Coordinates of C-alpha atoms in Angstrom, one line a residue:
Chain A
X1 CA -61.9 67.3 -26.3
X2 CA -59.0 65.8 -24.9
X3 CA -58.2 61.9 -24.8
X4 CA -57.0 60.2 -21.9
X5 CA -54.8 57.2 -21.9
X6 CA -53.8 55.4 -18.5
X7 CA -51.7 52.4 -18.0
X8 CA -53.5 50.6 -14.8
X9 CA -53.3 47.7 -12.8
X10 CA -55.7 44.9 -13.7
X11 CA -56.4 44.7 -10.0
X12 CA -57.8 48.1 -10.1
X13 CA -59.7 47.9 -13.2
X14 CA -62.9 47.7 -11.4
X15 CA -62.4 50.7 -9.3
X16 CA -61.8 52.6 -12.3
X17 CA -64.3 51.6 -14.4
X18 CA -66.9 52.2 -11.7
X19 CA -65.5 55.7 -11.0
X20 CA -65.4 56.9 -14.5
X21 CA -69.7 55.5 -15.2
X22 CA -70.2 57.3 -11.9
X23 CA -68.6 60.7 -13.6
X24 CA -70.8 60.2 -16.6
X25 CA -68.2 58.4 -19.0
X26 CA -70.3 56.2 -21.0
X27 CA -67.9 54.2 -23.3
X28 CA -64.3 53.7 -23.2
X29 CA -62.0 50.6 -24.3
X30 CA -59.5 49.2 -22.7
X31 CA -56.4 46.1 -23.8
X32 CA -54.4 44.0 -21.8
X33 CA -50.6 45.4 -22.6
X34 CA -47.2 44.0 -21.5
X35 CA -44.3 46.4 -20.4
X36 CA -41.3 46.0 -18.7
X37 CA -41.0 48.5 -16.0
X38 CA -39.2 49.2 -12.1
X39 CA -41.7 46.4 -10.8
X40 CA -39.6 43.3 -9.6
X41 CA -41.6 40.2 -10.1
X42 CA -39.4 37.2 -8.5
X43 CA -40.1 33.8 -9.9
X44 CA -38.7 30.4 -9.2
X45 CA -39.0 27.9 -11.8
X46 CA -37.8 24.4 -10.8
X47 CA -35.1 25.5 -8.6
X48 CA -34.4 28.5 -11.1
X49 CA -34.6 32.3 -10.0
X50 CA -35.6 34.7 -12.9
X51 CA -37.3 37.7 -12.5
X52 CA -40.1 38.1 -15.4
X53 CA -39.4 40.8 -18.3
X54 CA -42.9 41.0 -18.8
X55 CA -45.3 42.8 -16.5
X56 CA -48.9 42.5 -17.4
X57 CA -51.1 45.7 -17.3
X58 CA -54.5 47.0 -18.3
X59 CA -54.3 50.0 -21.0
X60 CA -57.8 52.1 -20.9
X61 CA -58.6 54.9 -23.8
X62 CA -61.1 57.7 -23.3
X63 CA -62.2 60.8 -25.3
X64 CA -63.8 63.6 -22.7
X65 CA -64.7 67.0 -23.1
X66 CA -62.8 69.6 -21.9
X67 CA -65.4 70.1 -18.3
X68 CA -65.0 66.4 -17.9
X69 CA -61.6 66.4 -17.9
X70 CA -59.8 67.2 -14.2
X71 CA -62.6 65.2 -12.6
X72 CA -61.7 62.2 -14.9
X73 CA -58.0 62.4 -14.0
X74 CA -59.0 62.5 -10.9
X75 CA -61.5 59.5 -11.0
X76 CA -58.5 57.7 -12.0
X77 CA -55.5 58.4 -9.9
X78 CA -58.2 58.2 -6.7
X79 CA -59.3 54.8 -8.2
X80 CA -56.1 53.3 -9.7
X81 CA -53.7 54.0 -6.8
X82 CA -52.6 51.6 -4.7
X83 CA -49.0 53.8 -3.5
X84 CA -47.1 50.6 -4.8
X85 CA -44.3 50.9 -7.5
X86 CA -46.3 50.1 -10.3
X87 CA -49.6 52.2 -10.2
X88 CA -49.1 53.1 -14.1
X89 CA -49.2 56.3 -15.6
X90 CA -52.0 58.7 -17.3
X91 CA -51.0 60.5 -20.7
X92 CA -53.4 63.3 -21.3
X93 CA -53.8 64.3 -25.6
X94 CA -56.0 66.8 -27.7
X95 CA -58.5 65.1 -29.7
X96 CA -58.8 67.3 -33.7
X97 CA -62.2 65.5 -34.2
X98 CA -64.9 63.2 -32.9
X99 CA -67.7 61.8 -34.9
X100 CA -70.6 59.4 -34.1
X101 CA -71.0 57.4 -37.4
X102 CA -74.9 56.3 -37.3
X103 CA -75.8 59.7 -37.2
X104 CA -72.9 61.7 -38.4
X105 CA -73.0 64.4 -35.5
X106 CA -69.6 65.6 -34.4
X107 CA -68.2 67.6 -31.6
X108 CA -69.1 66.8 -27.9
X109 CA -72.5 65.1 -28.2
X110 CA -70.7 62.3 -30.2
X111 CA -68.8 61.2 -27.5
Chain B
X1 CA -60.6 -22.2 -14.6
X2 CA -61.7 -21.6 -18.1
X3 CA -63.5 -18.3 -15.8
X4 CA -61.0 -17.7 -13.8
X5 CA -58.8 -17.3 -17.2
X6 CA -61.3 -14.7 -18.4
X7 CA -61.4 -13.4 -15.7
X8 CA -57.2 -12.8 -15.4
X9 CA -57.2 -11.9 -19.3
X10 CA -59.5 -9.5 -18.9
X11 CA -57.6 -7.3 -16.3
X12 CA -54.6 -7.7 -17.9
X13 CA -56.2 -6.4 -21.2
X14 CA -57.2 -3.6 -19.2
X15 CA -53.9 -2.9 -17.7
X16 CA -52.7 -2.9 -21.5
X17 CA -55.2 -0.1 -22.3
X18 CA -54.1 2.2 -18.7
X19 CA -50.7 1.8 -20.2
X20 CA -51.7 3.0 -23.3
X21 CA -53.0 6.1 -21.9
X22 CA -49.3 6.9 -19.9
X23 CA -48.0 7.9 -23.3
X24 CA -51.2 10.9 -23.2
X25 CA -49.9 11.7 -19.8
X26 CA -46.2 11.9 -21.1
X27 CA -47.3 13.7 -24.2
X28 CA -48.9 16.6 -21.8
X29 CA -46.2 16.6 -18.9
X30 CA -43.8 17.3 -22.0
X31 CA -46.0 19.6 -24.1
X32 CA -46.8 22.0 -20.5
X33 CA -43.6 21.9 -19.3
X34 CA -42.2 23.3 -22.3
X35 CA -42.2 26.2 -24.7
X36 CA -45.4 27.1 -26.4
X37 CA -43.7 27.6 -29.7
X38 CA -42.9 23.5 -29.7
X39 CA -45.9 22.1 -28.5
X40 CA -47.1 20.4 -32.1
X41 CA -43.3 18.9 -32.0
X42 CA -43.9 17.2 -28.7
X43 CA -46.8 15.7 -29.3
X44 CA -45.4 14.8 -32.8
X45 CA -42.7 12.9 -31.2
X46 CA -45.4 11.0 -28.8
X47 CA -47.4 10.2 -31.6
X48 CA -44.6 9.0 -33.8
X49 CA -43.1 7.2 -30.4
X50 CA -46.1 4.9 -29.9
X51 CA -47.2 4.3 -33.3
X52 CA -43.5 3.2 -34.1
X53 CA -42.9 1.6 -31.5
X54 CA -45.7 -0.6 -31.8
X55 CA -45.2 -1.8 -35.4
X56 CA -41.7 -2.3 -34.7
X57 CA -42.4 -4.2 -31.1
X58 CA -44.6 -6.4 -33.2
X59 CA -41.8 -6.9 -36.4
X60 CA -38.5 -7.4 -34.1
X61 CA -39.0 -6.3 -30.2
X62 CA -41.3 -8.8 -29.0
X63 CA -39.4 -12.0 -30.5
X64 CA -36.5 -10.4 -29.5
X65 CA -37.3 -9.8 -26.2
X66 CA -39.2 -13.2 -25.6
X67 CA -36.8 -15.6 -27.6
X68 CA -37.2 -18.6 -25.7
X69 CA -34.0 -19.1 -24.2
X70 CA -33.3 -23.0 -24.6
X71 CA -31.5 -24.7 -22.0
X72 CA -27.9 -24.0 -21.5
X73 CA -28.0 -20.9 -23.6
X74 CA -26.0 -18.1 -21.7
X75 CA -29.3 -16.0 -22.2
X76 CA -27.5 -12.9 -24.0
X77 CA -29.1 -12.9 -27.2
X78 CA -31.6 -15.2 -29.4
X79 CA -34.1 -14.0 -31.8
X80 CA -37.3 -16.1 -32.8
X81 CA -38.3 -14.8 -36.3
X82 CA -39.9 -11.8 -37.5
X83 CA -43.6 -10.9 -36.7
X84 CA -46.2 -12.5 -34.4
X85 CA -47.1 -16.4 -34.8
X86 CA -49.6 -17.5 -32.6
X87 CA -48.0 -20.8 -30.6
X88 CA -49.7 -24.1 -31.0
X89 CA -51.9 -25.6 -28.1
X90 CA -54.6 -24.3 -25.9
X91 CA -54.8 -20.6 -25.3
X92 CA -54.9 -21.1 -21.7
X93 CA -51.9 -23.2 -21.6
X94 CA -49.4 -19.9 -22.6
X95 CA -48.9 -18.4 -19.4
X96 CA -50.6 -20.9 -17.2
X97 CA -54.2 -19.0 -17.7
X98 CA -52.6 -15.5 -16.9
X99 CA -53.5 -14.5 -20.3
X100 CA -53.5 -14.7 -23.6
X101 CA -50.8 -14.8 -26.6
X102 CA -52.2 -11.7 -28.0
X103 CA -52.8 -9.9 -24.6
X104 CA -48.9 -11.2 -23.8
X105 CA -47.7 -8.8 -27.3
X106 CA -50.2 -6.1 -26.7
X107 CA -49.1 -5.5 -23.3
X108 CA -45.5 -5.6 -23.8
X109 CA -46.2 -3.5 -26.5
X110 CA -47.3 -0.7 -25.2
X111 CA -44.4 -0.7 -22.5
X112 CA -41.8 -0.9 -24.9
X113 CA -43.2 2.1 -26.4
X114 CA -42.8 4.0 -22.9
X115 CA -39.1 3.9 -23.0
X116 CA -38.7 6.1 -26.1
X117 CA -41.1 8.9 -24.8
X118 CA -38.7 8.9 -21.9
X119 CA -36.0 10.0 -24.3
X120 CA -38.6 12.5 -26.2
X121 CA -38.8 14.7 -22.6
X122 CA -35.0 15.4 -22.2
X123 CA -34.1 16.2 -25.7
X124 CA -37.5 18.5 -26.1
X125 CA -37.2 21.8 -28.1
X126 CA -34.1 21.1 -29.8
X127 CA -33.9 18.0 -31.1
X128 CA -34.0 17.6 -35.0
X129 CA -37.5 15.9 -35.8
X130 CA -36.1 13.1 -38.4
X131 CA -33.0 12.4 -36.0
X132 CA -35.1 11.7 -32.9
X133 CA -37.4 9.4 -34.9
X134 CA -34.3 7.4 -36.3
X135 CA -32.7 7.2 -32.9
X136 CA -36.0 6.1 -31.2
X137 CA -36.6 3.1 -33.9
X138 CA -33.2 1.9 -33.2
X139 CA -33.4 2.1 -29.7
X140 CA -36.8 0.2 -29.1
X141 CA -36.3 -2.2 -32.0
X142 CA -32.8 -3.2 -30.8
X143 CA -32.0 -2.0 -27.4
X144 CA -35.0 -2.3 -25.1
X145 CA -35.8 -6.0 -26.4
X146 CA -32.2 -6.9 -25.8
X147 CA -32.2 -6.3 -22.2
X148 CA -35.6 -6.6 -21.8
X149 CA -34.7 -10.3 -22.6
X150 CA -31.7 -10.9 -19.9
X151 CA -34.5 -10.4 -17.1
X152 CA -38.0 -11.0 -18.6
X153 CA -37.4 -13.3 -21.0
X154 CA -35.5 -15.7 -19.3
X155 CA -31.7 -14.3 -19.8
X156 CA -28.6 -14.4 -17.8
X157 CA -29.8 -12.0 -15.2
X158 CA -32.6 -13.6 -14.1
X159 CA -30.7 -16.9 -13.6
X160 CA -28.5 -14.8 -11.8
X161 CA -31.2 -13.7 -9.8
X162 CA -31.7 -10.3 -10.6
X163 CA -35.3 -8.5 -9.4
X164 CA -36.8 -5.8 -11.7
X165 CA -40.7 -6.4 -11.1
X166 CA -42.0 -4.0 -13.2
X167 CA -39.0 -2.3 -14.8
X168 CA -37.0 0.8 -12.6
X169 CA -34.4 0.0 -14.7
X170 CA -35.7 -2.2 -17.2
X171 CA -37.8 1.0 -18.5
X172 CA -37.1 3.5 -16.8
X173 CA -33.3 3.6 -16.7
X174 CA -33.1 2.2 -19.7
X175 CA -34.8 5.6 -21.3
X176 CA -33.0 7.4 -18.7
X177 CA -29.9 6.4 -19.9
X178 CA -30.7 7.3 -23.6
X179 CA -32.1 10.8 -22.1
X180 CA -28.8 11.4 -20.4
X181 CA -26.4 10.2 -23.4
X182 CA -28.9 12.0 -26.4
X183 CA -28.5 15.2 -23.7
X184 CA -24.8 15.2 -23.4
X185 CA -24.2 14.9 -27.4
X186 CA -27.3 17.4 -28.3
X187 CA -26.1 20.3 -25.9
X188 CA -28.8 22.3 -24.1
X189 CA -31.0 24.7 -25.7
X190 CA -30.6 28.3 -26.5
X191 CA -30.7 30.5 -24.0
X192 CA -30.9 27.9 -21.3
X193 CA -26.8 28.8 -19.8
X194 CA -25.4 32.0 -20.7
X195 CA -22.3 33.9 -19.8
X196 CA -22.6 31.7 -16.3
X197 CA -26.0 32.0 -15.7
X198 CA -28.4 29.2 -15.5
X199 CA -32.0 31.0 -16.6
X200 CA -35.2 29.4 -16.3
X201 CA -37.2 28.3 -19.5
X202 CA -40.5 28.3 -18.0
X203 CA -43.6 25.8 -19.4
X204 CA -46.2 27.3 -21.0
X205 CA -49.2 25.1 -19.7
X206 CA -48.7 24.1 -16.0
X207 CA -52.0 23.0 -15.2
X208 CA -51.8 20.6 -18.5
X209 CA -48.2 19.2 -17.2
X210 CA -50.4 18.3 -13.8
X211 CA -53.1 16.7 -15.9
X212 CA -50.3 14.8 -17.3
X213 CA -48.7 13.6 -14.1
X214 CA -52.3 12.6 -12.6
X215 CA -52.8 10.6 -16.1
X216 CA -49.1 8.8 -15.8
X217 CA -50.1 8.0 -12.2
X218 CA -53.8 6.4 -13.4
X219 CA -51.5 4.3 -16.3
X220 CA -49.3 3.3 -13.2
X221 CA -51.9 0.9 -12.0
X222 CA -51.5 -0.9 -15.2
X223 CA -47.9 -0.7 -15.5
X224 CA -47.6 -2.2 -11.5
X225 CA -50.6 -4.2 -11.4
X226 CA -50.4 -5.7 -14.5
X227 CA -46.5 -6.5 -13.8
X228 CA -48.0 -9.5 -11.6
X229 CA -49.1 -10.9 -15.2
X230 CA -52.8 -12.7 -13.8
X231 CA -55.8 -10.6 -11.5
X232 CA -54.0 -13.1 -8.6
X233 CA -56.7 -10.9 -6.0
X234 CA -53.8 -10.3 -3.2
X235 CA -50.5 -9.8 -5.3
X236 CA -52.3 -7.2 -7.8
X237 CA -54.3 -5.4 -4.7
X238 CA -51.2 -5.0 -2.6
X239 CA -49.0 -3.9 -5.4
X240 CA -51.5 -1.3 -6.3
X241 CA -51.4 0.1 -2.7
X242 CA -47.6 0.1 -2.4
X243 CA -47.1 2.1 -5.8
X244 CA -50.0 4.8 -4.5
X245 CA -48.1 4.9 -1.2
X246 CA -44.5 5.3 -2.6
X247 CA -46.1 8.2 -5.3
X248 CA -47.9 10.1 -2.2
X249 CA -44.8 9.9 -0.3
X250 CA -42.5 10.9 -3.0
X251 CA -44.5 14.0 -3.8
X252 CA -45.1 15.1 -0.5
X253 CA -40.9 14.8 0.1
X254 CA -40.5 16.5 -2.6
X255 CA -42.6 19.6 -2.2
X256 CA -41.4 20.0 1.2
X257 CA -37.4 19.6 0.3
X258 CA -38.5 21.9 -2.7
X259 CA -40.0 24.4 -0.7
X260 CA -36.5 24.4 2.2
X261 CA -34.6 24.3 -0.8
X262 CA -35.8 27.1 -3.2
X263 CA -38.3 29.2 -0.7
X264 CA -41.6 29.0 -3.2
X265 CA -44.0 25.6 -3.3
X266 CA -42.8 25.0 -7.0
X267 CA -46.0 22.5 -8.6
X268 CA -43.2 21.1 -11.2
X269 CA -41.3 19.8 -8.1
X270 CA -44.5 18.2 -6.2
X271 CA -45.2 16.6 -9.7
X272 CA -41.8 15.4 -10.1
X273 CA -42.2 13.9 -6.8
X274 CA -45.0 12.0 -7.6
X275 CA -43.0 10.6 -10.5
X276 CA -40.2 10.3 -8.6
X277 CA -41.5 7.7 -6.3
X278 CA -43.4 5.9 -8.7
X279 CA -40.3 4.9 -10.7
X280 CA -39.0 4.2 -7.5
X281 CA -41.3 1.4 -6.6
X282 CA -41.8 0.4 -9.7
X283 CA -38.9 -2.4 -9.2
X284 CA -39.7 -3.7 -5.9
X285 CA -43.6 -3.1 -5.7
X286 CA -44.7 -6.9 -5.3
X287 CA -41.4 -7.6 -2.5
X288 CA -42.3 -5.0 -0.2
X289 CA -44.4 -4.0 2.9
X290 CA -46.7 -0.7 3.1
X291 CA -43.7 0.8 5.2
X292 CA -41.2 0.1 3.3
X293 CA -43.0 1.3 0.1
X294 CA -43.7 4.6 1.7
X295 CA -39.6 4.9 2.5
X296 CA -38.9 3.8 -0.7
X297 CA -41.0 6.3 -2.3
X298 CA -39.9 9.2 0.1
X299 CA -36.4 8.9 -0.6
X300 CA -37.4 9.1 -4.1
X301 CA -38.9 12.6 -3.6
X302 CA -35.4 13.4 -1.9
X303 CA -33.2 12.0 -4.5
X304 CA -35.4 13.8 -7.9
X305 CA -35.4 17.0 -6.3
X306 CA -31.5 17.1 -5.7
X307 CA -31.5 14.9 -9.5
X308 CA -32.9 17.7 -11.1
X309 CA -30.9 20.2 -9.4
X310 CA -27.5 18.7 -10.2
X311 CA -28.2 17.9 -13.5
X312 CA -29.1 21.4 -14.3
X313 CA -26.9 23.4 -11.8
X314 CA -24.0 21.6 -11.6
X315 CA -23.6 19.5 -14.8
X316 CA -25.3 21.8 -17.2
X317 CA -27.5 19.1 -18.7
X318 CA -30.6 20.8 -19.7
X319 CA -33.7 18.4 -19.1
X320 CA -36.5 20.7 -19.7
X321 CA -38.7 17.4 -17.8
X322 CA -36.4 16.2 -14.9
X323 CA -36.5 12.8 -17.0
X324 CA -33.2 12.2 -16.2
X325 CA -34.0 12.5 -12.4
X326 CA -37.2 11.2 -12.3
X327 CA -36.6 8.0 -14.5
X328 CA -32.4 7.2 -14.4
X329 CA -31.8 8.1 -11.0
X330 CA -34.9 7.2 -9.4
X331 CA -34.9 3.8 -11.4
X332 CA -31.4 3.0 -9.9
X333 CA -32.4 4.0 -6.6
X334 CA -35.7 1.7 -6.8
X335 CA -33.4 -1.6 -8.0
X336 CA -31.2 -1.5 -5.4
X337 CA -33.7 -0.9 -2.4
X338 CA -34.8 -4.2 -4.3
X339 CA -31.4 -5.7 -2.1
X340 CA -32.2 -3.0 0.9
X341 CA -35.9 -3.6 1.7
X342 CA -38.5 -6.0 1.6
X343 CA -38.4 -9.7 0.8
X344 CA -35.4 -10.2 -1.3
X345 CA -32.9 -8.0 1.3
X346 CA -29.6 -9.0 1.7
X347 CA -26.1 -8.7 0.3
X348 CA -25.9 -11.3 -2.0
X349 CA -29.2 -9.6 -3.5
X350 CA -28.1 -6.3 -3.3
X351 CA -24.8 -7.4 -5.3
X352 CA -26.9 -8.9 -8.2
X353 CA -29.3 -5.7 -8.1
X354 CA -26.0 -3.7 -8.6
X355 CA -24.4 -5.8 -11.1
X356 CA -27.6 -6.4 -13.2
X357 CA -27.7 -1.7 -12.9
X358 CA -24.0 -1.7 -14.0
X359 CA -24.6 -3.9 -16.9
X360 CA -27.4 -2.6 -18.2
X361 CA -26.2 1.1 -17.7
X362 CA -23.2 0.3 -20.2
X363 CA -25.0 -1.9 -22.4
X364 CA -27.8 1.5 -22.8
X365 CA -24.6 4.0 -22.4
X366 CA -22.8 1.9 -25.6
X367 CA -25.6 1.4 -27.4
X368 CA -27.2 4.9 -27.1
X369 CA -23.7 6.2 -28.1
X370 CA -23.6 4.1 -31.2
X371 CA -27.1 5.0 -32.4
X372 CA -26.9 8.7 -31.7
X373 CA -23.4 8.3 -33.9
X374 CA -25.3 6.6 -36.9
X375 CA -28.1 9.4 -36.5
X376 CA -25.5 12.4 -36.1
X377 CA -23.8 11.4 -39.2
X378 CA -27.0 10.5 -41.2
X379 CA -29.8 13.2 -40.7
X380 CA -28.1 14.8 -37.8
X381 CA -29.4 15.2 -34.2
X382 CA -29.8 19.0 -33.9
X383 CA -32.1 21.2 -35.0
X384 CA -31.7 24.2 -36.9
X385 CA -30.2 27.5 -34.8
X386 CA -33.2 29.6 -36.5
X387 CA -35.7 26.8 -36.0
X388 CA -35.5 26.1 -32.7
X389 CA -35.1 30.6 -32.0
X390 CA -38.4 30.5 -34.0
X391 CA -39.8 27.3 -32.5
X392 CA -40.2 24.2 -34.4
X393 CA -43.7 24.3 -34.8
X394 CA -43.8 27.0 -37.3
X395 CA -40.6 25.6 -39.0
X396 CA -40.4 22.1 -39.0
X397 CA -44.5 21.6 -39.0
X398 CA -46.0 24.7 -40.5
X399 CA -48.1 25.2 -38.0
X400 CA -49.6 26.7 -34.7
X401 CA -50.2 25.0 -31.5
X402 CA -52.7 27.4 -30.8
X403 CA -53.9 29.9 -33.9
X404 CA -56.5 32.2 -33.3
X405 CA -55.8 32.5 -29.7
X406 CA -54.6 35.2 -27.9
X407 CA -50.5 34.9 -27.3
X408 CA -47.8 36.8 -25.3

């Protein structure tokens, strides 16, 4: 089992989603996050120029098995890219356990 | 007549109630053009501002401001006794059937109230709670009245021949001119200039701040329209169509010299505008015609955008509102197109609209100065450095704007 975490841009968040139920995923989660990054966001503010620290992006968490796993990555960086700085990033992790807790199964089937 | 005089008491009761509701519009143009972390100490201030300022206007303000100048007085100063005391005679003999005694305090009431709140806007997200509400009761108890009373209640500069129809600078500049003195002594907030660099302190609620603008503009037709003191069917109707011309134009100036001037169409700008020319017209709005109201209110749009600019660029005064701008240097502009446009043009009027700005300005400049000096060394005018990094909702009121709900 490996766990997959990808920074994403809200915009795409639909894409994504859509691609990873079409693959099978059943459940993930997903939080709006803040970051500062490359991206250049220019603002003017009452005559002002500032460029905004914060850049808003949508974090997504899933646990696949290791089959799923190169067709998920994919599923995202086809999905997700829009060949703008600022497409995100995907960190890839191994997962020790899983566990459903209604029925106390472990291992693949739980997830 | 005895219907006729309900009839005039009646809209000037409700003219009393839509300038009731400016001081919710300047409570949100305040509270969304500011920091999130000081939104319960805006609407503190607001609340504290018209609550004050109506128990004081009723204890000092309004016999101070309407004395009764007797004849040959040089109409400075005259006070006629504490609290209210309904004059003897018929009710519809105290402004020839305009309206009543009580509609008379109510109204001027809530407009003495206005001035203060102009101050609250400048000094926002810095200023030390207890020192802004000392300040503020001086300044509507003592000052406002004062010169209230050399134009509207009979004093020296209406003998002189001074126009202020609805108060540019009888309101307007005279907050201004507290905004811009309580600005200079309090310094600009953290963060606002550092190292050189001007950065931007943006609002936290636009869309409330436009709310705010649309409500100040609603409260406008009381403030103009009610200026004419009876329903008098032509004077109230044109009056009510020169302000809404002079706010469309100012706004629509303003965007546009906003937008050749800083390359984005900035909202805070277009709602400026709208202010902007309001204040503008505010002194002349029963002397002029449509076209000139539409000028008068256009240059307005010019002159608040540039305001705001200088203020902040060039003279490093931080007015997180533009109430500087918008109510000083618009109210200026509107008196003296009082001796430029309309019915009253001319030099000689011009000359009294300039001498009646001059004096005022140093009466307010003096008298602000003296105040903020008795508040400084009293409570003290600035807030704590760790309140105001914090925010002086969680610090000086214990509390969240906005708990439970999903922050940055």
């Amino acid at each position: 089992m490996k766990k997959i975490e990808a920074i994403i841009r809200e915009s795409q968040f639909l894409k994504v989603r859509d691609a990873l139920k079409d693959l099978g995923v059943k459940h993930f989660t997903y939080w709006d996050v803040t970051g500062v990054g490359k991206e250049k966001q220019p603002h003017v503010y009452r005559g002002v120029n500032y460029e905004s620290l914060a850049i808003s992006r949508r974090f997504i968490s899933l646990v696949v098995s290791e089959e799923l796993l190169d067709e998920a990555i994919n599923a995202i960086l086809d999905s997700a890219s829009t060949n703008e700085v600022g497409d995100g990033k995907i960190f890839v992790l191994p997962v020790e356990k899983s566990i459903r807790i209604r029925t106390k199964e472990s291992g693949t089937s739980s997830l | 007549m005895e219907a006729l005089f309900t009839a005039n008491n009646v809209w000037m009761m409700i003219c009393t109630a839509l300038v009731f509701i400016m001081h919710l519009g300047f409570g949100f143009l305040e509270m969304g053009l500011t920091r999130q972390k000081n939104a319960i100490n805006i609407f503190f201030k607001n609340f504290f501002v018209i609550t004050m300022g109506i128990l004081v206007y009723y204890l000092i303000g309004f016999n101070l401001m309407y004395p009764g100048f007797s004849d040959g007085s040089p109409g400075i100063i005259d006070f006629a006794g504490f609290g209210l005391t309904l004059p003897g005679g018929e009710a519809i003999d105290y402004a020839d059937g305009g309206y009543t005694y009580w509609t008379d305090f109510l109204f001027q009431a809530v407009f003495a109230a206005t001035a203060a709140t102009i101050v609250s806007g400048a000094v926002a997200e810095r200023v030390k709670i207890e020192g802004f509400m000392i300040f503020s009761l001086l300044y509507v108890a003592i000052a406002y009245p004062i010169v209230g009373s050399w134009q509207w209640g009979g004093g020296w500069l209406s003998q002189l021949g001074f126009h202020d129809f609805a108060g540019s600078t009888l309101v307007h500049s005279v907050g201004g001119w507290a905004a811009l003195m309580f600005v200079y002594f309090l310094g600009p907030r953290i963060g606002k200039y550092e190292n050189g660099r001007i950065n931007a302190l943006p609002g936290h609620n636009l869309p409330l701040a436009a709310a705010g603008v649309l409500i100040l503009w609603l409260g406008w037709f009381g403030f103009n329209g009610g200026s004419i003191l009876s329903a008098e069917p032509t004077s109230t109707s044109l009056v009510l169509v020169n302000t809404c011309l002079a706010a469309s134009a100012g706004a629509i100036v303003a965007f546009i010299v906003a937008k050749l001037s800083f390359k984005s169409f900035d909202l805070t700008m277009f709602m400026n505008g709208v202010l902007g020319g309001l204040v503008g017209i505010t002194a002349g709005a029963d002397q002029m015609n449509v076209i000139e109201s539409i000028v008068i209110g256009g240059l307005s749009g010019v002159i608040v955008v540039y305001g705001i600019t200088l203020l902040d660029k060039a003279l490093k005064l931080d007015d997180p509102v533009g109430a500087i701008a918008v109510h000083l240097i618009c109210g200026i502009w509107g008196t003296l197109a009082v001796g430029l446009f309309g019915n009253l043009a001319g030099g000689a009027q011009f000359l009294h609209q300039a001498v009646g700005v001059g004096v005022i300005g140093l009466f307010c400049v003096v008298s602000a100065i003296i105040f903020l000096f008795i508040t400084k060394y009293t409570v003290g005018i600035r807030a704590k450095r760790d309140y105001e990094i914090q925010g002086l909702d969680c610090t000086e009121h214990a509390m969240d704007a906005y708990s439970d709900f999903q922050t940055k």
